[in-house]
């Protein structure tokens, strides 16, 4: 599959077109018809079973992640291309984004990369992935949209330390099971991790990334 993109200028024009023509769709590129129909059906199934915003984000996000990873040619490099997500949001499924965020919410369509809805869902699942859909769902099911925002927006200077983030999400789910979690805890975890990663290589710590993450929780007063 040849993946198309929209830069910021093109996205701005596409957004104005969508607002003007909505609920009518822009012309859909033929090679994106199957992808669009698949996402529409996945969204329909999720919304038939869930109504809370976070539950929709989580369940649709897992389906989106698994499906896109199965599409020929899609890879981490494409997932890192914000212009790909802008195209998908504005030219393929603008109605899905609108259903979740309203038809003129520019941040979640294209303006702020970390808040582009489809992008944020894919990266939330990728950074939390535990090897399979069920295990990933289990560690994320008690979270809120705040965790999506704080996880995806907290890239360090060197980008994402994948195993660090996956361990953070795993241990955070264990803390949630032990007690009612202070919602500020996750933000504090991410802030401390971002600061430490500027001076520490997590993989070189004694015990590797897993012990590095456990030390963050301990330093914030959490027993794991």
PDB file of C-alpha atoms in Angstrom:
ATOM      1  CA  UNK A   1       0.000   0.000   0.000  1.00  0.00           C
ATOM      2  CA  UNK A   2       1.229   3.499  -0.824  1.00  0.00           C
ATOM      3  CA  UNK A   3       0.667   5.710   2.212  1.00  0.00           C
ATOM      4  CA  UNK A   4      -0.237   9.317   1.566  1.00  0.00           C
ATOM      5  CA  UNK A   5       0.494  12.334   3.736  1.00  0.00           C
ATOM      6  CA  UNK A   6      -0.667  15.901   4.352  1.00  0.00           C
ATOM      7  CA  UNK A   7       1.641  18.647   5.564  1.00  0.00           C
ATOM      8  CA  UNK A   8       0.401  21.421   7.838  1.00  0.00           C
ATOM      9  CA  UNK A   9      -0.604  23.742   5.007  1.00  0.00           C
ATOM     10  CA  UNK A  10      -2.448  20.976   3.170  1.00  0.00           C
ATOM     11  CA  UNK A  11      -4.077  19.869   6.415  1.00  0.00           C
ATOM     12  CA  UNK A  12      -5.351  23.360   7.097  1.00  0.00           C
ATOM     13  CA  UNK A  13      -7.019  23.447   3.687  1.00  0.00           C
ATOM     14  CA  UNK A  14      -8.424  19.936   4.129  1.00  0.00           C
ATOM     15  CA  UNK A  15      -9.826  20.918   7.508  1.00  0.00           C
ATOM     16  CA  UNK A  16     -11.616  23.919   6.055  1.00  0.00           C
ATOM     17  CA  UNK A  17     -13.026  21.687   3.324  1.00  0.00           C
ATOM     18  CA  UNK A  18     -14.254  19.164   5.875  1.00  0.00           C
ATOM     19  CA  UNK A  19     -15.934  21.827   8.023  1.00  0.00           C
ATOM     20  CA  UNK A  20     -17.593  23.308   4.951  1.00  0.00           C
ATOM     21  CA  UNK A  21     -18.828  20.029   3.466  1.00  0.00           C
ATOM     22  CA  UNK A  22     -19.567  18.015   6.620  1.00  0.00           C
ATOM     23  CA  UNK A  23     -21.292  15.614   7.013  1.00  0.00           C
ATOM     24  CA  UNK A  24     -20.450  14.855   3.383  1.00  0.00           C
ATOM     25  CA  UNK A  25     -17.083  13.152   3.011  1.00  0.00           C
ATOM     26  CA  UNK A  26     -14.161  14.291   0.884  1.00  0.00           C
ATOM     27  CA  UNK A  27     -13.343  12.045  -2.101  1.00  0.00           C
ATOM     28  CA  UNK A  28     -11.767   8.854  -0.729  1.00  0.00           C
ATOM     29  CA  UNK A  29      -8.727   7.518  -2.570  1.00  0.00           C
ATOM     30  CA  UNK A  30      -9.582   4.076  -3.988  1.00  0.00           C
ATOM     31  CA  UNK A  31      -6.719   2.327  -2.215  1.00  0.00           C
ATOM     32  CA  UNK A  32      -8.034   3.603   1.120  1.00  0.00           C
ATOM     33  CA  UNK A  33     -11.585   2.278   0.723  1.00  0.00           C
ATOM     34  CA  UNK A  34     -10.870  -1.042   2.431  1.00  0.00           C
ATOM     35  CA  UNK A  35      -8.961   0.671   5.228  1.00  0.00           C
ATOM     36  CA  UNK A  36     -11.781   3.153   5.751  1.00  0.00           C
ATOM     37  CA  UNK A  37     -14.487   0.488   5.771  1.00  0.00           C
ATOM     38  CA  UNK A  38     -12.497  -1.569   8.267  1.00  0.00           C
ATOM     39  CA  UNK A  39     -12.052   1.357  10.658  1.00  0.00           C
ATOM     40  CA  UNK A  40     -15.724   2.292  10.344  1.00  0.00           C
ATOM     41  CA  UNK A  41     -16.800  -1.245  11.218  1.00  0.00           C
ATOM     42  CA  UNK A  42     -14.360  -1.454  14.141  1.00  0.00           C
ATOM     43  CA  UNK A  43     -15.647   1.831  15.522  1.00  0.00           C
ATOM     44  CA  UNK A  44     -19.245   0.646  15.148  1.00  0.00           C
ATOM     45  CA  UNK A  45     -18.562  -2.546  17.090  1.00  0.00           C
ATOM     46  CA  UNK A  46     -16.788  -0.648  19.868  1.00  0.00           C
ATOM     47  CA  UNK A  47     -19.552   1.939  20.218  1.00  0.00           C
ATOM     48  CA  UNK A  48     -22.199  -0.767  20.378  1.00  0.00           C
ATOM     49  CA  UNK A  49     -20.497  -2.087  23.503  1.00  0.00           C
ATOM     50  CA  UNK A  50     -19.014   0.981  25.195  1.00  0.00           C
ATOM     51  CA  UNK A  51     -20.119   4.544  25.883  1.00  0.00           C
ATOM     52  CA  UNK A  52     -17.441   6.009  28.175  1.00  0.00           C
ATOM     53  CA  UNK A  53     -14.878   8.030  26.231  1.00  0.00           C
ATOM     54  CA  UNK A  54     -11.874   6.177  27.625  1.00  0.00           C
ATOM     55  CA  UNK A  55     -13.417   2.762  26.974  1.00  0.00           C
ATOM     56  CA  UNK A  56     -14.018   3.792  23.368  1.00  0.00           C
ATOM     57  CA  UNK A  57     -10.465   5.076  23.020  1.00  0.00           C
ATOM     58  CA  UNK A  58      -8.927   1.957  24.543  1.00  0.00           C
ATOM     59  CA  UNK A  59     -10.931  -0.644  22.658  1.00  0.00           C
ATOM     60  CA  UNK A  60     -10.842   1.165  19.336  1.00  0.00           C
ATOM     61  CA  UNK A  61      -7.156   1.914  19.898  1.00  0.00           C
ATOM     62  CA  UNK A  62      -6.287  -1.758  20.311  1.00  0.00           C
ATOM     63  CA  UNK A  63      -8.205  -2.655  17.163  1.00  0.00           C
ATOM     64  CA  UNK A  64      -6.583   0.212  15.253  1.00  0.00           C
ATOM     65  CA  UNK A  65      -3.118  -0.844  16.408  1.00  0.00           C
ATOM     66  CA  UNK A  66      -3.529  -4.495  15.469  1.00  0.00           C
ATOM     67  CA  UNK A  67      -5.152  -3.706  12.127  1.00  0.00           C
ATOM     68  CA  UNK A  68      -2.657  -1.089  10.935  1.00  0.00           C
ATOM     69  CA  UNK A  69       0.232  -3.338  11.917  1.00  0.00           C
ATOM     70  CA  UNK A  70      -1.220  -5.965   9.582  1.00  0.00           C
ATOM     71  CA  UNK A  71      -1.409  -3.588   6.599  1.00  0.00           C
ATOM     72  CA  UNK A  72       1.369  -4.218   4.104  1.00  0.00           C
ATOM     73  CA  UNK A  73       3.958  -1.454   4.188  1.00  0.00           C
ATOM     74  CA  UNK A  74       2.917   0.016   7.523  1.00  0.00           C
ATOM     75  CA  UNK A  75       5.799   0.171   9.981  1.00  0.00           C
ATOM     76  CA  UNK A  76       7.250   2.180  12.850  1.00  0.00           C
ATOM     77  CA  UNK A  77       8.667   4.751  10.470  1.00  0.00           C
ATOM     78  CA  UNK A  78       5.214   5.435   9.057  1.00  0.00           C
ATOM     79  CA  UNK A  79       3.707   5.531  12.544  1.00  0.00           C
ATOM     80  CA  UNK A  80       6.268   8.224  13.398  1.00  0.00           C
ATOM     81  CA  UNK A  81       5.200  10.351  10.432  1.00  0.00           C
ATOM     82  CA  UNK A  82       2.676  12.885  11.716  1.00  0.00           C
ATOM     83  CA  UNK A  83       1.667  13.777   8.163  1.00  0.00           C
ATOM     84  CA  UNK A  84       0.416  10.216   7.640  1.00  0.00           C
ATOM     85  CA  UNK A  85      -1.931  10.588  10.607  1.00  0.00           C
ATOM     86  CA  UNK A  86      -3.099  13.957   9.308  1.00  0.00           C
ATOM     87  CA  UNK A  87      -4.030  12.380   5.989  1.00  0.00           C
ATOM     88  CA  UNK A  88      -5.840   9.512   7.682  1.00  0.00           C
ATOM     89  CA  UNK A  89      -7.762  11.905   9.929  1.00  0.00           C
ATOM     90  CA  UNK A  90      -8.788  14.397   7.264  1.00  0.00           C
ATOM     91  CA  UNK A  91      -9.018  12.400   4.045  1.00  0.00           C
ATOM     92  CA  UNK A  92     -10.042   8.901   5.123  1.00  0.00           C
ATOM     93  CA  UNK A  93     -12.071   8.926   8.357  1.00  0.00           C
ATOM     94  CA  UNK A  94     -12.864  12.545   9.310  1.00  0.00           C
ATOM     95  CA  UNK A  95     -16.323  11.404  10.382  1.00  0.00           C
ATOM     96  CA  UNK A  96     -14.805   9.078  12.999  1.00  0.00           C
ATOM     97  CA  UNK A  97     -12.665  11.846  14.441  1.00  0.00           C
ATOM     98  CA  UNK A  98     -15.706  14.127  14.441  1.00  0.00           C
ATOM     99  CA  UNK A  99     -17.811  11.555  16.254  1.00  0.00           C
ATOM    100  CA  UNK A 100     -15.276  11.526  19.078  1.00  0.00           C
ATOM    101  CA  UNK A 101     -14.145  15.174  19.163  1.00  0.00           C
ATOM    102  CA  UNK A 102     -16.501  17.287  17.047  1.00  0.00           C
ATOM    103  CA  UNK A 103     -16.084  18.300  13.427  1.00  0.00           C
ATOM    104  CA  UNK A 104     -13.927  21.391  14.040  1.00  0.00           C
ATOM    105  CA  UNK A 105     -11.520  20.250  16.769  1.00  0.00           C
ATOM    106  CA  UNK A 106      -8.318  21.099  14.930  1.00  0.00           C
ATOM    107  CA  UNK A 107      -5.938  19.769  17.590  1.00  0.00           C
ATOM    108  CA  UNK A 108      -7.311  16.249  17.341  1.00  0.00           C
ATOM    109  CA  UNK A 109      -7.390  16.306  13.542  1.00  0.00           C
ATOM    110  CA  UNK A 110      -3.987  17.758  12.690  1.00  0.00           C
ATOM    111  CA  UNK A 111      -2.692  20.824  14.581  1.00  0.00           C
ATOM    112  CA  UNK A 112      -0.936  19.257  17.587  1.00  0.00           C
ATOM    113  CA  UNK A 113       0.882  16.078  16.647  1.00  0.00           C
ATOM    114  CA  UNK A 114       0.687  14.465  20.084  1.00  0.00           C
ATOM    115  CA  UNK A 115      -3.068  15.087  20.202  1.00  0.00           C
ATOM    116  CA  UNK A 116      -4.035  13.835  16.754  1.00  0.00           C
ATOM    117  CA  UNK A 117      -6.602  11.305  17.905  1.00  0.00           C
ATOM    118  CA  UNK A 118      -5.683   8.332  15.707  1.00  0.00           C
ATOM    119  CA  UNK A 119      -1.974   8.914  16.266  1.00  0.00           C
ATOM    120  CA  UNK A 120      -2.349   9.170  20.033  1.00  0.00           C
ATOM    121  CA  UNK A 121      -4.346   5.923  20.190  1.00  0.00           C
ATOM    122  CA  UNK A 122      -1.821   3.964  18.137  1.00  0.00           C
ATOM    123  CA  UNK A 123       1.100   5.219  20.206  1.00  0.00           C
ATOM    124  CA  UNK A 124      -0.721   4.685  23.494  1.00  0.00           C
ATOM    125  CA  UNK A 125      -1.180   1.026  22.643  1.00  0.00           C
ATOM    126  CA  UNK A 126       2.322   0.666  21.180  1.00  0.00           C
ATOM    127  CA  UNK A 127       3.977   2.134  24.282  1.00  0.00           C
ATOM    128  CA  UNK A 128       1.833  -0.077  26.538  1.00  0.00           C
ATOM    129  CA  UNK A 129       1.890  -3.316  24.527  1.00  0.00           C
ATOM    130  CA  UNK A 130       2.299  -6.462  26.630  1.00  0.00           C
ATOM    131  CA  UNK A 131       2.620  -8.996  23.834  1.00  0.00           C
ATOM    132  CA  UNK A 132      -1.035  -9.580  22.996  1.00  0.00           C
ATOM    133  CA  UNK A 133      -4.385  -7.784  22.952  1.00  0.00           C
ATOM    134  CA  UNK A 134      -5.833  -9.337  26.101  1.00  0.00           C
ATOM    135  CA  UNK A 135      -2.785  -8.675  28.290  1.00  0.00           C
ATOM    136  CA  UNK A 136      -2.554  -5.109  27.021  1.00  0.00           C
ATOM    137  CA  UNK A 137      -6.244  -4.492  27.695  1.00  0.00           C
ATOM    138  CA  UNK A 138      -5.920  -5.842  31.228  1.00  0.00           C
ATOM    139  CA  UNK A 139      -3.193  -3.383  32.248  1.00  0.00           C
ATOM    140  CA  UNK A 140      -4.966  -0.413  30.651  1.00  0.00           C
ATOM    141  CA  UNK A 141      -8.634  -0.985  31.469  1.00  0.00           C
ATOM    142  CA  UNK A 142      -8.632   1.059  34.691  1.00  0.00           C
ATOM    143  CA  UNK A 143      -6.924   4.114  33.214  1.00  0.00           C
ATOM    144  CA  UNK A 144      -8.465   7.354  31.962  1.00  0.00           C
ATOM    145  CA  UNK A 145      -7.879   9.698  29.052  1.00  0.00           C
ATOM    146  CA  UNK A 146      -5.369  11.512  31.296  1.00  0.00           C
ATOM    147  CA  UNK A 147      -3.005   8.549  31.032  1.00  0.00           C
ATOM    148  CA  UNK A 148      -3.216   8.615  27.238  1.00  0.00           C
ATOM    149  CA  UNK A 149      -2.257  12.268  27.197  1.00  0.00           C
ATOM    150  CA  UNK A 150       0.545  11.988  29.739  1.00  0.00           C
ATOM    151  CA  UNK A 151       2.073   8.886  28.172  1.00  0.00           C
ATOM    152  CA  UNK A 152       2.085   9.997  24.550  1.00  0.00           C
ATOM    153  CA  UNK A 153       3.199  13.569  25.241  1.00  0.00           C
ATOM    154  CA  UNK A 154       6.159  12.634  27.455  1.00  0.00           C
ATOM    155  CA  UNK A 155       8.793  11.717  24.893  1.00  0.00           C
ATOM    156  CA  UNK A 156      12.318  12.467  26.109  1.00  0.00           C
ATOM    157  CA  UNK A 157      15.122  14.063  24.144  1.00  0.00           C
ATOM    158  CA  UNK A 158      16.028  10.674  22.699  1.00  0.00           C
ATOM    159  CA  UNK A 159      12.450   9.742  21.912  1.00  0.00           C
ATOM    160  CA  UNK A 160      10.645   6.847  23.546  1.00  0.00           C
ATOM    161  CA  UNK A 161      12.464   4.158  25.544  1.00  0.00           C
ATOM    162  CA  UNK A 162      10.009   1.464  24.536  1.00  0.00           C
ATOM    163  CA  UNK A 163      10.706  -1.122  27.243  1.00  0.00           C
ATOM    164  CA  UNK A 164      10.749   1.579  29.906  1.00  0.00           C
ATOM    165  CA  UNK A 165       7.294   2.775  28.897  1.00  0.00           C
ATOM    166  CA  UNK A 166       5.882  -0.736  28.711  1.00  0.00           C
ATOM    167  CA  UNK A 167       7.216  -1.502  32.169  1.00  0.00           C
ATOM    168  CA  UNK A 168       5.821   1.758  33.521  1.00  0.00           C
ATOM    169  CA  UNK A 169       2.364   0.843  32.252  1.00  0.00           C
ATOM    170  CA  UNK A 170       2.648  -2.674  33.667  1.00  0.00           C
ATOM    171  CA  UNK A 171       3.675  -1.587  37.160  1.00  0.00           C
ATOM    172  CA  UNK A 172       1.222   1.307  37.177  1.00  0.00           C
ATOM    173  CA  UNK A 173      -1.593  -1.186  36.629  1.00  0.00           C
ATOM    174  CA  UNK A 174      -0.376  -3.140  39.674  1.00  0.00           C
ATOM    175  CA  UNK A 175      -0.431  -0.020  41.844  1.00  0.00           C
ATOM    176  CA  UNK A 176      -4.011   0.618  40.710  1.00  0.00           C
ATOM    177  CA  UNK A 177      -5.042  -2.856  41.820  1.00  0.00           C
ATOM    178  CA  UNK A 178      -3.645  -2.284  45.308  1.00  0.00           C
ATOM    179  CA  UNK A 179      -5.520   0.934  46.075  1.00  0.00           C
ATOM    180  CA  UNK A 180      -7.353   3.908  44.643  1.00  0.00           C
ATOM    181  CA  UNK A 181      -4.556   5.607  42.752  1.00  0.00           C
ATOM    182  CA  UNK A 182      -3.861   9.298  43.098  1.00  0.00           C
ATOM    183  CA  UNK A 183      -4.365  10.538  39.548  1.00  0.00           C
ATOM    184  CA  UNK A 184      -1.335  12.799  39.940  1.00  0.00           C
ATOM    185  CA  UNK A 185       0.855   9.732  40.398  1.00  0.00           C
ATOM    186  CA  UNK A 186       1.054   8.843  36.726  1.00  0.00           C
ATOM    187  CA  UNK A 187       1.987  12.385  35.735  1.00  0.00           C
ATOM    188  CA  UNK A 188       4.681  12.411  38.435  1.00  0.00           C
ATOM    189  CA  UNK A 189       6.024   9.078  37.182  1.00  0.00           C
ATOM    190  CA  UNK A 190       6.322  10.420  33.654  1.00  0.00           C
ATOM    191  CA  UNK A 191       7.937  13.685  34.771  1.00  0.00           C
ATOM    192  CA  UNK A 192      10.514  11.842  36.886  1.00  0.00           C
ATOM    193  CA  UNK A 193      11.251   9.383  34.085  1.00  0.00           C
ATOM    194  CA  UNK A 194      11.742  12.177  31.547  1.00  0.00           C
ATOM    195  CA  UNK A 195      14.153  13.951  33.889  1.00  0.00           C
ATOM    196  CA  UNK A 196      16.147  10.814  34.682  1.00  0.00           C
ATOM    197  CA  UNK A 197      16.467   9.702  31.089  1.00  0.00           C
ATOM    198  CA  UNK A 198      18.493  12.844  30.363  1.00  0.00           C
ATOM    199  CA  UNK A 199      21.282  11.608  32.653  1.00  0.00           C
ATOM    200  CA  UNK A 200      20.708   7.845  32.929  1.00  0.00           C
ATOM    201  CA  UNK A 201      20.640   5.110  30.296  1.00  0.00           C
ATOM    202  CA  UNK A 202      17.861   2.840  31.649  1.00  0.00           C
ATOM    203  CA  UNK A 203      19.152  -0.250  29.871  1.00  0.00           C
ATOM    204  CA  UNK A 204      22.522   0.060  31.604  1.00  0.00           C
ATOM    205  CA  UNK A 205      21.062   0.128  35.108  1.00  0.00           C
ATOM    206  CA  UNK A 206      21.564  -2.930  37.301  1.00  0.00           C
ATOM    207  CA  UNK A 207      18.600  -5.131  36.461  1.00  0.00           C
ATOM    208  CA  UNK A 208      17.902  -3.262  33.229  1.00  0.00           C
ATOM    209  CA  UNK A 209      14.817  -1.259  32.322  1.00  0.00           C
ATOM    210  CA  UNK A 210      12.559  -3.214  34.667  1.00  0.00           C
ATOM    211  CA  UNK A 211      14.567  -2.348  37.778  1.00  0.00           C
ATOM    212  CA  UNK A 212      14.994   1.217  36.560  1.00  0.00           C
ATOM    213  CA  UNK A 213      11.211   1.586  36.396  1.00  0.00           C
ATOM    214  CA  UNK A 214      10.693  -0.028  39.793  1.00  0.00           C
ATOM    215  CA  UNK A 215      13.118   2.493  41.295  1.00  0.00           C
ATOM    216  CA  UNK A 216      10.951   5.345  39.984  1.00  0.00           C
ATOM    217  CA  UNK A 217       7.897   3.943  41.733  1.00  0.00           C
ATOM    218  CA  UNK A 218       9.835   3.412  44.962  1.00  0.00           C
ATOM    219  CA  UNK A 219      11.172   6.962  44.912  1.00  0.00           C
ATOM    220  CA  UNK A 220       7.587   8.204  44.637  1.00  0.00           C
ATOM    221  CA  UNK A 221       6.595   6.182  47.689  1.00  0.00           C
ATOM    222  CA  UNK A 222       4.939   3.265  45.909  1.00  0.00           C
ATOM    223  CA  UNK A 223       5.647  -0.341  46.877  1.00  0.00           C
ATOM    224  CA  UNK A 224       5.601  -2.753  43.963  1.00  0.00           C
TER     225      UNK A 224
END
